[in-house]
Coordinates of C-alpha atoms in Angstrom, one line a residue:
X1 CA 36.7 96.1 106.9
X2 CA 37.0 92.9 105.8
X3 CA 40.2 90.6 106.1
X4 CA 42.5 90.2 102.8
X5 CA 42.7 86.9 101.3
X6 CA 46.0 85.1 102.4
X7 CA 47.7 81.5 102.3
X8 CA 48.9 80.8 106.1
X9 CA 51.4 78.3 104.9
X10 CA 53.4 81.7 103.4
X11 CA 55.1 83.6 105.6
X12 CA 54.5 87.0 105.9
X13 CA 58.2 88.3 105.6
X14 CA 61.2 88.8 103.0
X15 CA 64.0 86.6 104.2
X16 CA 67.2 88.4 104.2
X17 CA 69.8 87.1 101.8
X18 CA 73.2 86.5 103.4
X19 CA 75.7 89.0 102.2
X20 CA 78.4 87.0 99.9
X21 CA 81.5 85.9 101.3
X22 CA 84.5 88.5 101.3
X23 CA 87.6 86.6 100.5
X24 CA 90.8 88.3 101.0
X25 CA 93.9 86.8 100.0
X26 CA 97.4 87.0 100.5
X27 CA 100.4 85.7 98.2
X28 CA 104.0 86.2 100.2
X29 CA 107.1 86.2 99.3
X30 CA 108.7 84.2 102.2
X31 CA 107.9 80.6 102.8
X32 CA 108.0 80.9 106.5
X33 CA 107.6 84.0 108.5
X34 CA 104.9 85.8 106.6
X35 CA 102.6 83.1 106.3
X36 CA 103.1 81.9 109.9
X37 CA 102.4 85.2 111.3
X38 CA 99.0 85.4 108.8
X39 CA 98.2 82.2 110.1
X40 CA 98.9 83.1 113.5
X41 CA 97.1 86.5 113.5
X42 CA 93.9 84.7 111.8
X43 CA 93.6 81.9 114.9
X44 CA 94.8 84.2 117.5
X45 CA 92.5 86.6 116.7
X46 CA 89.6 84.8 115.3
X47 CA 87.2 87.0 117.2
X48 CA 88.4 89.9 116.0
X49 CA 87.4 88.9 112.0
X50 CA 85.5 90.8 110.1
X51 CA 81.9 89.3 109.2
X52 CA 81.7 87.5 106.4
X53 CA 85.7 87.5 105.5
X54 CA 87.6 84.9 105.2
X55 CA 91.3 84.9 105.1
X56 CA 93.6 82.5 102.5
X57 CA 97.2 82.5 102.5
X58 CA 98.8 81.6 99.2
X59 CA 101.0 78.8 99.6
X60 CA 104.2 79.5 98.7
X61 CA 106.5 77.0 96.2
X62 CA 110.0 76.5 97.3
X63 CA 112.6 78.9 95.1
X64 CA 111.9 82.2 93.8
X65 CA 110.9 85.3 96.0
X66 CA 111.1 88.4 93.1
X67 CA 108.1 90.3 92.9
X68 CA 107.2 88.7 89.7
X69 CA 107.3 85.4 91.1
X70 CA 105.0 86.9 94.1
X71 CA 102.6 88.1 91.6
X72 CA 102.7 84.6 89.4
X73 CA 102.0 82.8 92.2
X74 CA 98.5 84.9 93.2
X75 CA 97.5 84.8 89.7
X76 CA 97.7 81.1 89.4
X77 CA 96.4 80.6 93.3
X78 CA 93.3 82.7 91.8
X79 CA 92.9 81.0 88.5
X80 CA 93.0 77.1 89.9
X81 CA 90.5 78.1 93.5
X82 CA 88.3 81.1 92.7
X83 CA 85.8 82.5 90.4
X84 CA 87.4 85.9 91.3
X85 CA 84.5 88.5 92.2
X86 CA 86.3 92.3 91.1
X87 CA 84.9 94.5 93.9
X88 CA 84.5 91.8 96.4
X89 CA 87.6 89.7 97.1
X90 CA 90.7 91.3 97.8
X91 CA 94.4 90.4 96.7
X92 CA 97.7 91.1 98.1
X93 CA 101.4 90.4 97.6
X94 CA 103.3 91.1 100.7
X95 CA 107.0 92.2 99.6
X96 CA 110.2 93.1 100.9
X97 CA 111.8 96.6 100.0
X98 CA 115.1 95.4 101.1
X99 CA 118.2 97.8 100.3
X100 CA 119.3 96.9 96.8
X101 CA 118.4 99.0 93.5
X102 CA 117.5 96.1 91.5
X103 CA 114.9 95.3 93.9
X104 CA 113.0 98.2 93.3
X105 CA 113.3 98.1 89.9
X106 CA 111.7 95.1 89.9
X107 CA 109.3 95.7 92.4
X108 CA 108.2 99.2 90.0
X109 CA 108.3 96.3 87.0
X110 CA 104.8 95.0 88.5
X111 CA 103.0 97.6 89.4
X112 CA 101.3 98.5 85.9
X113 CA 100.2 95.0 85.9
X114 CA 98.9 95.2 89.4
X115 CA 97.0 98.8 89.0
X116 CA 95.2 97.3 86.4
X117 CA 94.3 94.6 87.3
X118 CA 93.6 95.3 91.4
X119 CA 96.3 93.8 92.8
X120 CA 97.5 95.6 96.4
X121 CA 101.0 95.7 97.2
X122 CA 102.0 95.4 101.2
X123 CA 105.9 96.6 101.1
X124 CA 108.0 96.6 103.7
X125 CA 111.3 98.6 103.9
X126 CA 113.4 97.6 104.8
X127 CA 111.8 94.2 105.8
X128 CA 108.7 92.6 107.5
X129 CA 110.9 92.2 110.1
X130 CA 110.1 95.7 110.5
X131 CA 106.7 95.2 110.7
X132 CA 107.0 92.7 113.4
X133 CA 109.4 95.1 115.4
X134 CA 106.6 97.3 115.8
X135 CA 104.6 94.6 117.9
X136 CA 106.6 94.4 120.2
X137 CA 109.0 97.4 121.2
X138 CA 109.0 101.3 121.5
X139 CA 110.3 102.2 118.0
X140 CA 111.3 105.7 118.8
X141 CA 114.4 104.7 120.9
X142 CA 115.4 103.4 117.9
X143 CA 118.0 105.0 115.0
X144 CA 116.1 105.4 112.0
X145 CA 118.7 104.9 109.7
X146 CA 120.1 101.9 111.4
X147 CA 116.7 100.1 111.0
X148 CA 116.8 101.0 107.0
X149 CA 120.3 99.9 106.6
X150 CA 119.3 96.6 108.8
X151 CA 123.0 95.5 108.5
X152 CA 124.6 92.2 108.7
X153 CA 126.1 91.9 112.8
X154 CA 127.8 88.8 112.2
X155 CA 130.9 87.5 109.9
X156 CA 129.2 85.3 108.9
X157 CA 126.3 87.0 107.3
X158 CA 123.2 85.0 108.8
X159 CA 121.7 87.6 110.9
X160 CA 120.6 91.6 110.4
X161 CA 119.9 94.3 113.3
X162 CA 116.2 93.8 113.1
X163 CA 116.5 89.9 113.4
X164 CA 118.7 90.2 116.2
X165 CA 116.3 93.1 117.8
X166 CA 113.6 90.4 117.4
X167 CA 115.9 87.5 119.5
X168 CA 116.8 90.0 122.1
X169 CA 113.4 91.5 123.3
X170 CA 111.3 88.1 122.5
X171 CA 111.6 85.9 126.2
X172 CA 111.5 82.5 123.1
X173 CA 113.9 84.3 120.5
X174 CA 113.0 84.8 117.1
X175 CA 113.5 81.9 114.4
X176 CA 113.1 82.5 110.7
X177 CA 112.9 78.3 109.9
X178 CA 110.0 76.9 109.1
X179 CA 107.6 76.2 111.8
X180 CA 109.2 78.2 114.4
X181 CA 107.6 81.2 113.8
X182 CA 107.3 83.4 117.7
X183 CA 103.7 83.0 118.4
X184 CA 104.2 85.7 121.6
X185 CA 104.5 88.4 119.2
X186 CA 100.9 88.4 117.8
X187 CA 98.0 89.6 120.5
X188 CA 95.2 91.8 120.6
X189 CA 97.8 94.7 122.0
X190 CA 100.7 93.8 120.3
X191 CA 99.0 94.0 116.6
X192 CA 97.2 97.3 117.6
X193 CA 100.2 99.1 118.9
X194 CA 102.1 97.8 115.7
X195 CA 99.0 99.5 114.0
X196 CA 99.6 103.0 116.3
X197 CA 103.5 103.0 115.4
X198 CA 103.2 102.0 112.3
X199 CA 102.0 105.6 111.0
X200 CA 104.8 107.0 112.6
X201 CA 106.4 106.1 109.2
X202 CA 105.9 106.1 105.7
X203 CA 103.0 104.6 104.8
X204 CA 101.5 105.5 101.5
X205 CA 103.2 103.3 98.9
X206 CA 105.0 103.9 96.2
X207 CA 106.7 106.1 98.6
X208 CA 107.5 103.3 100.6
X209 CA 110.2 102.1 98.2
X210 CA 112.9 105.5 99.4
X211 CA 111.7 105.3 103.1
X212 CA 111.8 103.6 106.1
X213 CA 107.6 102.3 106.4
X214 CA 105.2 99.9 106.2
X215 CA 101.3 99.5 104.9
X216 CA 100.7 96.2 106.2
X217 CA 98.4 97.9 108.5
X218 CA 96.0 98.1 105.4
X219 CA 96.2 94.8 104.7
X220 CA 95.3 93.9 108.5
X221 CA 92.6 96.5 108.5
X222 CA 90.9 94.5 105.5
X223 CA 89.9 91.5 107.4
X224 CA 90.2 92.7 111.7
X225 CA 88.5 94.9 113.3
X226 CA 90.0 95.6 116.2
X227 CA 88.1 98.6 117.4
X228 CA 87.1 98.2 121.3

């Protein structure tokens, strides 16, 4: 049988074409904590990403945290950096319940706007704080409705139960100023037993907005894997 006719210079195989880029990006509405704990999670736990995402946290302009101004912010973050690829990259607004009604009327106001367009929303209630209380305690010793009332415990008005939670367990305290974000409270353990307790709350949203709950955890689980 005689040998086929072929070039030696070609190679015989199909070079694989690297999958594109995943980008998933997150617009906060704090200028401090939520982006420093992002930031932390993504260089602490750099080995943990998943291929081929990368992680961009929106920076956030001084002055307004409403939803809207969440969501205005993304939207121009997108517009000025990205060619945004529907499908592929992944955007998120990371918001605070808190315990007003106005809030959540204005929290509803955006979500039309954010359905259509495929924006996700990671809500908090009462706060992230609440999210970053799961890192690093046993939430079931705690009260339920104290954590979603998170009231003031000082006259002068500068510091709720979860923040004070946060100082007590933390050896370093817990800041809310810029830069001083608690670096102990993201780990490999910490973030999956925030994960674990985090479902014993609400955690489908828009249910979020009556209950105590989180789904940050599915903004984590879009770019870590933290499987063993």
């Amino acid at each position: 049988m005689p040998f086929e006719n072929r070039d030696f210079n070609t190679p015989d195989y199909t070079e694989e074409l690297e999958e594109p880029k995943k980008v998933v990006i997150i617009s906060c509405e704090g200028s401090n904590t939520e982006p420093e704990y992002f930031d932390a999670v993504k260089r602490k736990l750099s080995d943990n990403l998943k291929n081929l995402v990368e992680v961009d946290i929106v920076p956030k302009p001084p002055g307004d945290s409403e939803p809207t101004a969440v969501l205005n912010n993304l939207k121009e973050h997108v517009k000025n950096k990205y060619d945004f690829n529907e499908g592929s990259d992944i955007l998120w607004l990371v918001i605070d319940r808190e315990s007003v009604e106005a809030r959540k009327r204005n929290i509803k106001k955006i979500i039309p706007e954010c359905n259509r367009d495929g924006y996700s929303i990671a809500l908090s209630n009462p706060l992230f704080e609440f999210w970053l209380l799961l890192h690093v305690t046993d939430i079931t010793a705690y009260d339920s409705d104290v954590l979603i009332q998170n009231k003031w415990v000082n006259a002068s008005k500068n510091r709720r139960y979860i923040d004070k939670e946060l100082s007590t367990i933390l050896p370093n305290g817990f800041n809310k100023r810029k830069g001083k974000f608690n670096q102990d409270i993201v780990s490999f353990e910490n973030v999956k037993r925030a994960l674990a307790q985090e479902k014993l709350f609400t955690t489908s949203y828009p249910e979020i907005l009556d209950s105590l709950g989180s789904n940050i955890g599915e903004l984590i689980g879009d770019f870590l894997d933290l499987s063993e």
